PDB file of C-alpha atoms and ligand atoms in Angstrom:
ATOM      1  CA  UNK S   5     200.791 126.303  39.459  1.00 97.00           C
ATOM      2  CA  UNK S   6     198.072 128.934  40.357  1.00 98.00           C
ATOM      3  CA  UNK S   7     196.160 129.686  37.292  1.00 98.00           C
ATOM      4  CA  UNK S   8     194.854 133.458  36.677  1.00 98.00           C
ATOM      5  CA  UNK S   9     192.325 132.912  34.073  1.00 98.00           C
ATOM      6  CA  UNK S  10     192.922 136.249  31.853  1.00 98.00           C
ATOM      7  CA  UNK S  11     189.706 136.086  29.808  1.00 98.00           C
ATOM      8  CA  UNK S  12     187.674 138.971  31.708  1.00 98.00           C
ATOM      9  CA  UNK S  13     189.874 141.863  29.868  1.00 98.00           C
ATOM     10  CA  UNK S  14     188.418 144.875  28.389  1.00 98.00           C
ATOM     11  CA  UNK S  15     191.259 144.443  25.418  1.00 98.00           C
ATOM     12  CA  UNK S  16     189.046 141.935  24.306  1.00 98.00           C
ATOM     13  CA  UNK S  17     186.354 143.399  22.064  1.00 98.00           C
ATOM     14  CA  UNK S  18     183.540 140.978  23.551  1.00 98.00           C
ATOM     15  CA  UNK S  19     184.204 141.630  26.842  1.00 98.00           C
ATOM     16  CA  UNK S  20     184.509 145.571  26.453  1.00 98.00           C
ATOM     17  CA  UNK S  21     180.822 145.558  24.941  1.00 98.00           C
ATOM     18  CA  UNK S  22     180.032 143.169  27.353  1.00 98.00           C
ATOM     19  CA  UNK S  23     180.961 145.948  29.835  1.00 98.00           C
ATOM     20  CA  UNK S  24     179.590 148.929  28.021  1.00 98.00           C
ATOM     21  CA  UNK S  25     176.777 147.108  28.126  1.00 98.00           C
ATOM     22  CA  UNK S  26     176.611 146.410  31.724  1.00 98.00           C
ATOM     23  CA  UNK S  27     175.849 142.139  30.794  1.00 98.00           C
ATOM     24  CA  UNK S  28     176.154 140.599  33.745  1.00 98.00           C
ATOM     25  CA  UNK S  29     175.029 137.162  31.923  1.00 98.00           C
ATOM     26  CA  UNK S  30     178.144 137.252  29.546  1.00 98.00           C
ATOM     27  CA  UNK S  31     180.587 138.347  32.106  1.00 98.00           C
ATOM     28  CA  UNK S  32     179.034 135.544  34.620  1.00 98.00           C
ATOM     29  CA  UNK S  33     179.179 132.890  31.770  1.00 98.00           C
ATOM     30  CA  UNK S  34     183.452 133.909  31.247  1.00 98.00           C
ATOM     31  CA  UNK S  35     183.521 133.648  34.758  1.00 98.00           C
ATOM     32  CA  UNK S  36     182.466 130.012  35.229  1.00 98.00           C
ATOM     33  CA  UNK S  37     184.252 128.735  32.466  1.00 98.00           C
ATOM     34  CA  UNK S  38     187.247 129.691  33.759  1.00 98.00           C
ATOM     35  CA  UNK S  39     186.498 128.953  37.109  1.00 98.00           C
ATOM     36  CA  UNK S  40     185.565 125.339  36.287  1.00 97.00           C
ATOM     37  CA  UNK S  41     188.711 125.190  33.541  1.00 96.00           C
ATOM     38  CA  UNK S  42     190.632 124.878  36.947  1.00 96.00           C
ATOM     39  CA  UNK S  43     191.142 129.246  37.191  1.00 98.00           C
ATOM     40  CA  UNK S  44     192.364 129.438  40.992  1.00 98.00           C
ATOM     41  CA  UNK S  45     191.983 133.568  40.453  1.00 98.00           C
ATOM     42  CA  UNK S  46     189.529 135.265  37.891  1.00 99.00           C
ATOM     43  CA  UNK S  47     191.633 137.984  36.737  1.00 98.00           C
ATOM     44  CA  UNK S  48     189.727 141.373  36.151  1.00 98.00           C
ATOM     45  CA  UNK S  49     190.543 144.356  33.804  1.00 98.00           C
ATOM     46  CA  UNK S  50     189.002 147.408  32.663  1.00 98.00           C
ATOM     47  CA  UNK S  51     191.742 149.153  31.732  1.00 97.00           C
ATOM     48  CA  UNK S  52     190.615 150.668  28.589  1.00 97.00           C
ATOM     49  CA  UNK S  53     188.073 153.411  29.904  1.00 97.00           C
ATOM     50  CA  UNK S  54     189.482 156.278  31.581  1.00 93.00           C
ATOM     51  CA  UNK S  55     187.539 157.440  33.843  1.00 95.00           C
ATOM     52  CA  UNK S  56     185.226 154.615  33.930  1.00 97.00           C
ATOM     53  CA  UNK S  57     187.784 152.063  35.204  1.00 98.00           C
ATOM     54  CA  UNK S  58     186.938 152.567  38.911  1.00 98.00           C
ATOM     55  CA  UNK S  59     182.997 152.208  38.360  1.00 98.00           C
ATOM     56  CA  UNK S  60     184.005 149.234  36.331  1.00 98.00           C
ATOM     57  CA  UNK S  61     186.184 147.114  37.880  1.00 98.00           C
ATOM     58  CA  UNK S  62     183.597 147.220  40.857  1.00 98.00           C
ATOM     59  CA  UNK S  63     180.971 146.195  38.664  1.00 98.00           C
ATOM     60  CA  UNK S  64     183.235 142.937  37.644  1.00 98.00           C
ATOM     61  CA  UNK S  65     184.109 141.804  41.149  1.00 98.00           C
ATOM     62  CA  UNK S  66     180.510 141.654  42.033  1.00 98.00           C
ATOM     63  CA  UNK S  67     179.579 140.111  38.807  1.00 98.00           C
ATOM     64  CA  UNK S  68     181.466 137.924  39.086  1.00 98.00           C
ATOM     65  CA  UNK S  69     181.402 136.938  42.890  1.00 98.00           C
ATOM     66  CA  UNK S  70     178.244 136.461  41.860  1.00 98.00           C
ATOM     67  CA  UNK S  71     178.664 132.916  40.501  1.00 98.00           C
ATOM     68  CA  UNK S  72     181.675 131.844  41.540  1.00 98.00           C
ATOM     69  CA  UNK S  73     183.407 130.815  44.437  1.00 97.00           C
ATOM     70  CA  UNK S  74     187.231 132.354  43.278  1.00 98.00           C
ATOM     71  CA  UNK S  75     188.849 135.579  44.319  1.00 98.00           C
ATOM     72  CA  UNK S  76     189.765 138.130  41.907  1.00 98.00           C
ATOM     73  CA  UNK S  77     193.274 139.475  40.512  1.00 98.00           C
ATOM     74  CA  UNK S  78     192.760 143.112  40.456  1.00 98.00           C
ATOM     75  CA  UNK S  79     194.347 144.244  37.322  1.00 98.00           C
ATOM     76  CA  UNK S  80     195.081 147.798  37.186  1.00 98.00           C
ATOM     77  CA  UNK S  81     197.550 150.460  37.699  1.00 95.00           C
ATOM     78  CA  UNK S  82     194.930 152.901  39.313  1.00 95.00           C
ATOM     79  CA  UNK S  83     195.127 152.973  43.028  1.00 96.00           C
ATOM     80  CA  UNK S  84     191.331 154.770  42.695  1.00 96.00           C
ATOM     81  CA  UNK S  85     190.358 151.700  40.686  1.00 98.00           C
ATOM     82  CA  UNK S  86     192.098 149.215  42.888  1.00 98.00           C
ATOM     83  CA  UNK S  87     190.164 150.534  46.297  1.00 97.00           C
ATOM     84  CA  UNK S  88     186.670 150.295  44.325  1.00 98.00           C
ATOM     85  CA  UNK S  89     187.163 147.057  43.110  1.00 98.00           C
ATOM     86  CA  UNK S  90     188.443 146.092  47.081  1.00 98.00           C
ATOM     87  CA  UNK S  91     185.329 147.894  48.655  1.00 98.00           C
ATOM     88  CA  UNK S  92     183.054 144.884  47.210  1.00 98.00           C
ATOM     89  CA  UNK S  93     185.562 142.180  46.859  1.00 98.00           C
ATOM     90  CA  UNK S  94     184.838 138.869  48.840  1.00 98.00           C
ATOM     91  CA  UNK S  95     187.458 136.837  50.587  1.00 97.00           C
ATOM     92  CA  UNK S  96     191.445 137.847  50.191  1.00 98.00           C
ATOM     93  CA  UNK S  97     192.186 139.096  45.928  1.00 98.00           C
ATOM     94  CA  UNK S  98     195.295 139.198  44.469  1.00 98.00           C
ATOM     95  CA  UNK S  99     196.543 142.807  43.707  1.00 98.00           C
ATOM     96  CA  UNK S 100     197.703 142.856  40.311  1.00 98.00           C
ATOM     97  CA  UNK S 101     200.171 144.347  40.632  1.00 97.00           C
ATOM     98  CA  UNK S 102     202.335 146.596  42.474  1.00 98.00           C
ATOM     99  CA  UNK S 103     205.531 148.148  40.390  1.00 98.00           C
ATOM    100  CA  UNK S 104     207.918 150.417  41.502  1.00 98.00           C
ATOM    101  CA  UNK S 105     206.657 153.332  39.439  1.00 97.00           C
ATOM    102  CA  UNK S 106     206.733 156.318  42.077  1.00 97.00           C
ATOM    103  CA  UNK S 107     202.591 157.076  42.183  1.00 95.00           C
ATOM    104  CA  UNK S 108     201.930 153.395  41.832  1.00 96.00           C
ATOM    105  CA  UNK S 109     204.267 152.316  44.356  1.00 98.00           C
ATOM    106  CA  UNK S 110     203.479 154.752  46.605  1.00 98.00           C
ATOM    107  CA  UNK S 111     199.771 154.607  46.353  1.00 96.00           C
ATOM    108  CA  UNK S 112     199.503 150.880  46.589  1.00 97.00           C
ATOM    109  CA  UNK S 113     201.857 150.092  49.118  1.00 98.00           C
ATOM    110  CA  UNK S 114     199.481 151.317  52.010  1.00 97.00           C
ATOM    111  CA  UNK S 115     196.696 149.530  50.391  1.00 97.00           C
ATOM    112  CA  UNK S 116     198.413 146.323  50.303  1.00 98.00           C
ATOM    113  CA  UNK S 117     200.705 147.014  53.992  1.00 98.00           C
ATOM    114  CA  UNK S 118     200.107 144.327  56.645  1.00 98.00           C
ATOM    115  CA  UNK S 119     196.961 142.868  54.779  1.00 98.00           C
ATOM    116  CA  UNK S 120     196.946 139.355  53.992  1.00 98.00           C
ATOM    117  CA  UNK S 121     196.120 139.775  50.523  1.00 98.00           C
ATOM    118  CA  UNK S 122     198.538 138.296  47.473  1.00 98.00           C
ATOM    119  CA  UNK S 123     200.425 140.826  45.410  1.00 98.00           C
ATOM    120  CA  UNK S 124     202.130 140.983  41.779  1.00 98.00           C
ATOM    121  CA  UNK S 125     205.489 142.840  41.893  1.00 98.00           C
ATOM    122  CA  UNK S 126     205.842 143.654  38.449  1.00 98.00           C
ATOM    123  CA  UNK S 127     209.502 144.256  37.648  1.00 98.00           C
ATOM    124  CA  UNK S 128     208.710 147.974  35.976  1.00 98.00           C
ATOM    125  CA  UNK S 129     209.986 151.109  36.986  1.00 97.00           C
ATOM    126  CA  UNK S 130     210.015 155.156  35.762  1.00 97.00           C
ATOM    127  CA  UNK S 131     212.785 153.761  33.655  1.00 95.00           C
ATOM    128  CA  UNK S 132     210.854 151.783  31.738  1.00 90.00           C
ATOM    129  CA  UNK S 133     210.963 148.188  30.949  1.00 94.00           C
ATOM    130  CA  UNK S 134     213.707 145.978  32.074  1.00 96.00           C
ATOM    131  CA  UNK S 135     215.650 144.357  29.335  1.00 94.00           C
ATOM    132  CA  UNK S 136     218.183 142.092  31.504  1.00 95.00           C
ATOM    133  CA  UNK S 137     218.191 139.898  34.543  1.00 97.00           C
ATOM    134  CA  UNK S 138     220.012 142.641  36.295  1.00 97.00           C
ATOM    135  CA  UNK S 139     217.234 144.969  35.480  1.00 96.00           C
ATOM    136  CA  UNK S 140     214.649 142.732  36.379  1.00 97.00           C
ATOM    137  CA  UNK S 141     216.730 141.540  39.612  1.00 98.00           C
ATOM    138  CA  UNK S 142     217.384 145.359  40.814  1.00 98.00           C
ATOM    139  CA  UNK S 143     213.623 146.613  40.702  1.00 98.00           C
ATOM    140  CA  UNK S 144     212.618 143.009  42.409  1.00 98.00           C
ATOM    141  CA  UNK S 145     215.103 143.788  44.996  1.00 98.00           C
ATOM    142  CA  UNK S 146     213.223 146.966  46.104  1.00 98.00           C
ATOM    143  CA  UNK S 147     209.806 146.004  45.271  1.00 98.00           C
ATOM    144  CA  UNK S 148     210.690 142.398  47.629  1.00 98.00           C
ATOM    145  CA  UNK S 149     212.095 144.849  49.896  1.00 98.00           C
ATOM    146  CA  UNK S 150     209.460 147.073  50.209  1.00 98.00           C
ATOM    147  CA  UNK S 151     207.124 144.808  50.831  1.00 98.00           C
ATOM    148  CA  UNK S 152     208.568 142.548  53.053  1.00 98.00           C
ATOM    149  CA  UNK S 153     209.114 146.092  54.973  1.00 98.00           C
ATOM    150  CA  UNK S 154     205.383 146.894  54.703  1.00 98.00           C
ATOM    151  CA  UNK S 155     204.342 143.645  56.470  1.00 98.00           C
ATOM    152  CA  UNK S 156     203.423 141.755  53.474  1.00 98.00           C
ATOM    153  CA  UNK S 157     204.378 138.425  53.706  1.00 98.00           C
ATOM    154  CA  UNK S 158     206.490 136.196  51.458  1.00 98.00           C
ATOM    155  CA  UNK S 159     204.403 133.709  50.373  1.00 98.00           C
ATOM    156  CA  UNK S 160     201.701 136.104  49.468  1.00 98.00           C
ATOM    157  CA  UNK S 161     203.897 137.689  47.143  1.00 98.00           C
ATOM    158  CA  UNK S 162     204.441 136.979  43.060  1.00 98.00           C
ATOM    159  CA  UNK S 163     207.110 138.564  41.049  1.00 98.00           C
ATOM    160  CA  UNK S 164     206.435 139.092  38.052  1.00 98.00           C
ATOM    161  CA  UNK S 165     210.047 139.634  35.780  1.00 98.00           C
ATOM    162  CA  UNK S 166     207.739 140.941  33.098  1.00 98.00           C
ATOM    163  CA  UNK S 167     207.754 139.284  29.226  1.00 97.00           C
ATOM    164  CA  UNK S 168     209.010 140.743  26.536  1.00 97.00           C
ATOM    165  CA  UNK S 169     208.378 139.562  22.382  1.00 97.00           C
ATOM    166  CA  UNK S 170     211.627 137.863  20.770  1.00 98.00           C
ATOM    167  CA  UNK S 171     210.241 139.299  17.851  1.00 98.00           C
ATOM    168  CA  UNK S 172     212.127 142.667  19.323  1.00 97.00           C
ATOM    169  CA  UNK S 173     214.967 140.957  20.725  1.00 96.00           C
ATOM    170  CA  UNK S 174     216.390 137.734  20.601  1.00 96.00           C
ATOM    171  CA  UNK S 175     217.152 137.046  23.776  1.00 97.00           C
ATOM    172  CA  UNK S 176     213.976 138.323  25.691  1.00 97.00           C
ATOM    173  CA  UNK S 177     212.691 135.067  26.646  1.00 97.00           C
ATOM    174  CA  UNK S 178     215.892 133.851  28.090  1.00 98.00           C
ATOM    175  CA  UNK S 179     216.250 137.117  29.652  1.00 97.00           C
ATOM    176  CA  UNK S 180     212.751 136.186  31.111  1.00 98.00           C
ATOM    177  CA  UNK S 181     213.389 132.650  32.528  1.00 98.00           C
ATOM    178  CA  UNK S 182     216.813 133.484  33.834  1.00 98.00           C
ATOM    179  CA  UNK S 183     215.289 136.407  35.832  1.00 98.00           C
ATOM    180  CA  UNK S 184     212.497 133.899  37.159  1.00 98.00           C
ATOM    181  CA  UNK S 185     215.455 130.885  37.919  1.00 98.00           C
ATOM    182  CA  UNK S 186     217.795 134.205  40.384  1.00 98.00           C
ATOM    183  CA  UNK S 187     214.304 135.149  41.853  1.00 98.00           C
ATOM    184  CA  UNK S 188     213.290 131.806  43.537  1.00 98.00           C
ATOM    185  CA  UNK S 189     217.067 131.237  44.530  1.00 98.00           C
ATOM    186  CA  UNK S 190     216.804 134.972  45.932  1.00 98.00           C
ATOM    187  CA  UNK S 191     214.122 135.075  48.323  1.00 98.00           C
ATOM    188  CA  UNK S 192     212.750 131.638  49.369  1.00 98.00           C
ATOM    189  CA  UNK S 193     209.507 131.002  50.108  1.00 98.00           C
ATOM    190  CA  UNK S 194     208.394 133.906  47.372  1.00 98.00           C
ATOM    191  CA  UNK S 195     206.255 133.021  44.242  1.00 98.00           C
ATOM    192  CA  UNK S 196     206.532 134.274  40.486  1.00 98.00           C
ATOM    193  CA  UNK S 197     203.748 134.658  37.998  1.00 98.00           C
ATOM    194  CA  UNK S 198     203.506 136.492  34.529  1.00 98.00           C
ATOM    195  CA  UNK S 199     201.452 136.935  31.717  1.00 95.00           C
ATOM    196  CA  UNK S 200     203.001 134.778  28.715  1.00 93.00           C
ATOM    197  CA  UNK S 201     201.157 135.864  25.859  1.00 93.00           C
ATOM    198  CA  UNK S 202     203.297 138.631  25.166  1.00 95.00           C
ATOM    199  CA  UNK S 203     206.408 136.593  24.592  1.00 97.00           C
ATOM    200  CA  UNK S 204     204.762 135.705  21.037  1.00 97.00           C
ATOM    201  CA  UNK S 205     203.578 138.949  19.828  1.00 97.00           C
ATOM    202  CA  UNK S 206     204.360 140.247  16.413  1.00 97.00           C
ATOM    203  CA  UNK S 207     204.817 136.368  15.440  1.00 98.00           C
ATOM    204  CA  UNK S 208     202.609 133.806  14.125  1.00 98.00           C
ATOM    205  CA  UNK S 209     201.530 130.920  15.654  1.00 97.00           C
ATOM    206  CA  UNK S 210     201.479 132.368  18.938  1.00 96.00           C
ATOM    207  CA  UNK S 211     199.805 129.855  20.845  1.00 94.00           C
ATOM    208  CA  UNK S 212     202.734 127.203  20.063  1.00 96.00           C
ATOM    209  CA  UNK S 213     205.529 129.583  21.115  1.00 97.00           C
ATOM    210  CA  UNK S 214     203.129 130.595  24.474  1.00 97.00           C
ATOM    211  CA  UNK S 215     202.836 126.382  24.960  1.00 96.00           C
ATOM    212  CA  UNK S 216     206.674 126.148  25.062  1.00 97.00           C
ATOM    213  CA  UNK S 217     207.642 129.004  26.828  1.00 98.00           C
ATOM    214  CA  UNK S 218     205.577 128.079  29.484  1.00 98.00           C
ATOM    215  CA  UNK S 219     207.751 124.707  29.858  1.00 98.00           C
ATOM    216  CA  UNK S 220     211.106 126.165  30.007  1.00 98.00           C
ATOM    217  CA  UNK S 221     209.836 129.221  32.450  1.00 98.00           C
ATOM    218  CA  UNK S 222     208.126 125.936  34.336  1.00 98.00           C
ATOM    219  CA  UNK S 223     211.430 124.447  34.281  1.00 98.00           C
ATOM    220  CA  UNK S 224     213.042 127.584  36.029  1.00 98.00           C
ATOM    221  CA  UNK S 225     210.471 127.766  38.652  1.00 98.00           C
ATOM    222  CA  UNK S 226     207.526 129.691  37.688  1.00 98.00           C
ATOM    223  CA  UNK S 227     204.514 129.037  39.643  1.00 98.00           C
ATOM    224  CA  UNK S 228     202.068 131.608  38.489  1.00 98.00           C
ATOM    225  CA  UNK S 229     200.712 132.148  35.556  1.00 98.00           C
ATOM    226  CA  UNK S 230     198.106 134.488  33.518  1.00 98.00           C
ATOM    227  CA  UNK S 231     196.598 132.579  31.178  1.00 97.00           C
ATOM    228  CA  UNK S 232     193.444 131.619  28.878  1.00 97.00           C
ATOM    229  CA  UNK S 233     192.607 128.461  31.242  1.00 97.00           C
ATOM    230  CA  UNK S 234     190.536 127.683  28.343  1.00 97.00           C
ATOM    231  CA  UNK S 235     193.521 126.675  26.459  1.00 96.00           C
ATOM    232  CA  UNK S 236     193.563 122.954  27.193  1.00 95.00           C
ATOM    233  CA  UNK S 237     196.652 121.923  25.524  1.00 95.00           C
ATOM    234  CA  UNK S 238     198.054 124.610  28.135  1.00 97.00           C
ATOM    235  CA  UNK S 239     196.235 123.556  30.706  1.00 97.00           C
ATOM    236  CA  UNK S 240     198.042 119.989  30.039  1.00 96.00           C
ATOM    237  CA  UNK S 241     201.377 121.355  29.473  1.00 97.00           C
ATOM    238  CA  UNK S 242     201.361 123.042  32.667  1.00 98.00           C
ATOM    239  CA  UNK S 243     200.485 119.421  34.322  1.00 98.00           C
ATOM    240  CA  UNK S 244     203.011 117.609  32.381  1.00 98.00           C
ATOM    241  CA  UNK S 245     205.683 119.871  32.699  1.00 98.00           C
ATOM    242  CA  UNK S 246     205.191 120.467  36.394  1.00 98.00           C
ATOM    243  CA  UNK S 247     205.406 116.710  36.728  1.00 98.00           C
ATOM    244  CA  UNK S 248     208.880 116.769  34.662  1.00 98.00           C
ATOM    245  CA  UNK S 249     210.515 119.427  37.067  1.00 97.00           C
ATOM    246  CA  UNK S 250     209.857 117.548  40.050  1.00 97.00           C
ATOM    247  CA  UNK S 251     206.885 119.565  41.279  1.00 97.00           C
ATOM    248  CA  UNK S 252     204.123 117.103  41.535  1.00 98.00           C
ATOM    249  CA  UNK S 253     204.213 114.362  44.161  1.00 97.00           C
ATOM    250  CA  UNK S 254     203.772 111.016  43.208  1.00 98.00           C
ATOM    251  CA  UNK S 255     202.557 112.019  39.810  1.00 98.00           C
ATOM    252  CA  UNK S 256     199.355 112.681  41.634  1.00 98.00           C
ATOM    253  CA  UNK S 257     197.992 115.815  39.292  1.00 97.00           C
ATOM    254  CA  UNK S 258     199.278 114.214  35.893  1.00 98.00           C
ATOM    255  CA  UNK S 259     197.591 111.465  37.001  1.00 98.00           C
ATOM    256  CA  UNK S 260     194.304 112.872  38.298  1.00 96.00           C
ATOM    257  CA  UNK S 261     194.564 114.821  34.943  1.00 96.00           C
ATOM    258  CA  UNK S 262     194.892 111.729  32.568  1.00 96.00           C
ATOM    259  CA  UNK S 263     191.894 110.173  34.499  1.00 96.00           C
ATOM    260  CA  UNK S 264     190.351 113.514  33.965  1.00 93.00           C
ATOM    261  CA  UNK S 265     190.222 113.236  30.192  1.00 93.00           C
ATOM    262  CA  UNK S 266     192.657 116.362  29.664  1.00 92.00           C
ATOM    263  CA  UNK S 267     195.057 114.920  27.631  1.00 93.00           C
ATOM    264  CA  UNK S 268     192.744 113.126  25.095  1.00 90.00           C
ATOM    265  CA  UNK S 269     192.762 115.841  22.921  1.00 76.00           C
TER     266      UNK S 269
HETATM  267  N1  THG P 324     201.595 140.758  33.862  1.00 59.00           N
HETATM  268  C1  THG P 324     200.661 141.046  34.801  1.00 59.00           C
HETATM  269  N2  THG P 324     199.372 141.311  34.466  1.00 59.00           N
HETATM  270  C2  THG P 324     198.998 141.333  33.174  1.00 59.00           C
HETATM  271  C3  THG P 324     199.924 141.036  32.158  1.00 59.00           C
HETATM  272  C4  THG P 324     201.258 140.752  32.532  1.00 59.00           C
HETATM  273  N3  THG P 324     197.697 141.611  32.839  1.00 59.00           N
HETATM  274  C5  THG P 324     197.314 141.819  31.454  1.00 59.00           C
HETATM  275  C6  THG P 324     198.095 140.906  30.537  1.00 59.00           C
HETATM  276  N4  THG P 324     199.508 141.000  30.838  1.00 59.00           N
HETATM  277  C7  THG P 324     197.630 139.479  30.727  1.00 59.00           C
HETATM  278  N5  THG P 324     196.263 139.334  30.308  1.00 59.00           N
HETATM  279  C8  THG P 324     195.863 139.050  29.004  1.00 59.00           C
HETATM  280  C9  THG P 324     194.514 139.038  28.706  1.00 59.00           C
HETATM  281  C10 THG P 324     194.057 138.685  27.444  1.00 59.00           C
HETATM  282  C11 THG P 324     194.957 138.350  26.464  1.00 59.00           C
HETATM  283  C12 THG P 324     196.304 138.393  26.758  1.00 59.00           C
HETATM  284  C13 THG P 324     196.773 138.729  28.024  1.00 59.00           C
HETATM  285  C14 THG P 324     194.527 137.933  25.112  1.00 59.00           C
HETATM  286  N6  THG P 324     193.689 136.902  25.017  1.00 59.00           N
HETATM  287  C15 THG P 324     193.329 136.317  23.739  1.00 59.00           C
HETATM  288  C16 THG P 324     192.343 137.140  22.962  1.00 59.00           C
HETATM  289  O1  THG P 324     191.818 138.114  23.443  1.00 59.00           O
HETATM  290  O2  THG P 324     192.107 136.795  21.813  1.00 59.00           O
HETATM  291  C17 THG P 324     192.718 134.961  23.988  1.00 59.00           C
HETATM  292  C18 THG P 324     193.737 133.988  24.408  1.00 59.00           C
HETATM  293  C19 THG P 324     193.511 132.628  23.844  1.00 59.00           C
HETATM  294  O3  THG P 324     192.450 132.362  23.276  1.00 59.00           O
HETATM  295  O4  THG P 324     194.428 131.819  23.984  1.00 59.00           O
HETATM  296  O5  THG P 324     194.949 138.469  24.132  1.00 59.00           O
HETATM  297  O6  THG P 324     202.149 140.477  31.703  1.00 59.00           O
HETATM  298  N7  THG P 324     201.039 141.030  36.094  1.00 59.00           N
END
């Protein structure tokens, strides 16, 4: 599974002051953590100041390139923010993400064209938000397609079927993992990844229903994942349950895990 370690969002009140404030110590700090939580990608988002974003996001790459050795998942929607944060960035980021929203689509494709760097396809269009696994499958289609055509290769890219809550619809989260089950049959070779956390909203308790969804999704074939890498008893679920669905040779990360001390909590 490659872990995006979410924690460096400006949603999050600390890390908007944090921002505001320009501390590099407390962005450095989330950083590290994450990165030595087992983060493969420290995602970055400043999505919350207009205007500012750009300025920013540039800021966090090099704060946080700073002290660790990971690339960063570009979070935003902004092609102006996206080339700032790129102008600084070290080594080959993750774009996250492409949709197939006209201006985004059309502004980030020539960013990401022929480069070797990973991409989110996030299954969103003008039309809104998909509700089905048709939706989902129709706007991955193009976005796949579009990409492939734009020289970006398979294996660098990660659809992402986009979560919904169940406390809005029922079937939202089977919706989710069907759409991520049709995507790996579709296009082999290609990677998924989402952010869970949604799947839970409006609900208590969240962290239990964000534990178990990431099982069954596992269980379809996610490999991606935006997450708290914090979260430990995540953390272990991902292990176990990557172990269950056959994706673990010889045990070898459960095991390396259990010696690690993860599951002793
Ligand atoms: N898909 C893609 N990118 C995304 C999302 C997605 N980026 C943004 C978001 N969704 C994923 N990132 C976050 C970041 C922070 C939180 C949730 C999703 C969050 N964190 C808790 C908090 O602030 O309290 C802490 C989590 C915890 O402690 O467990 O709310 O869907 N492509």
């Amino acid at each position: 599974m490659i872990i995006i370690g979410e924690l460096i969002n400006a949603s999050r009140k600390a890390i908007k002051a944090a921002i505001e404030a320009q501390d590099t110590a407390a962005i450095q700090q989330v950083a590290k953590d994450q990165a030595e939580a087992g983060a493969d990608y420290i995602d970055v988002n400043a999505g919350v100041f207009v205007g500012k974003e750009p300025e920013y996001l540039k800021w966090l790459v090099e704060t946080v390139q700073a002290v660790v050795d990971k690339p960063c998942a570009i979070d935003s929607p902004d092609p102006a923010a996206v080339e700032a944060a790129l102008s600084v960035h070290q080594g080959t980021p993750m774009i996250n993400s492409i949709s197939l929203e006209k201006e985004r689509y059309e502004r980030l494709m020539p960013i990401v064209a022929g480069t070797d760097m990973k991409v989110i396809a996030l299954c969103m269009s003008d039309k809104g938000m998909p509700r089905t696994v048709d939706d989902r499958m129709k706007i991955a289609d193009e976005l796949v397609g579009g990409l492939l055509k734009n020289n970006v290769k398979i294996e660098n890219i990660f659809v992402d079927p986009l979560v919904q809550p169940i406390s809005v619809e029922n079937n939202f989260g089977v919706e989710f993992i069907n759409a991520i089950e049709r995507i790996v049959a579709a296009y082999p070779g290609i990677h998924t990844a989402c952010g869970l956390s949604n799947i839970s909203y409006g609900l208590p308790a969240r962290k239990f229903l964000n534990q178990t969804f990431m099982t069954m999704a596992i269980a379809k074939g996610l490999d991606g994942a935006i997450i708290n890498p914090l979260d430990q008893r995540m953390m272990s679920n991902i292990i176990a349950a990557e172990a269950l669905a056959g994706k673990d040779n010889f045990c070898m990360n459960y095991l390396k895990a259990y010696r690690a001390g993860l599951f002793d909590s």
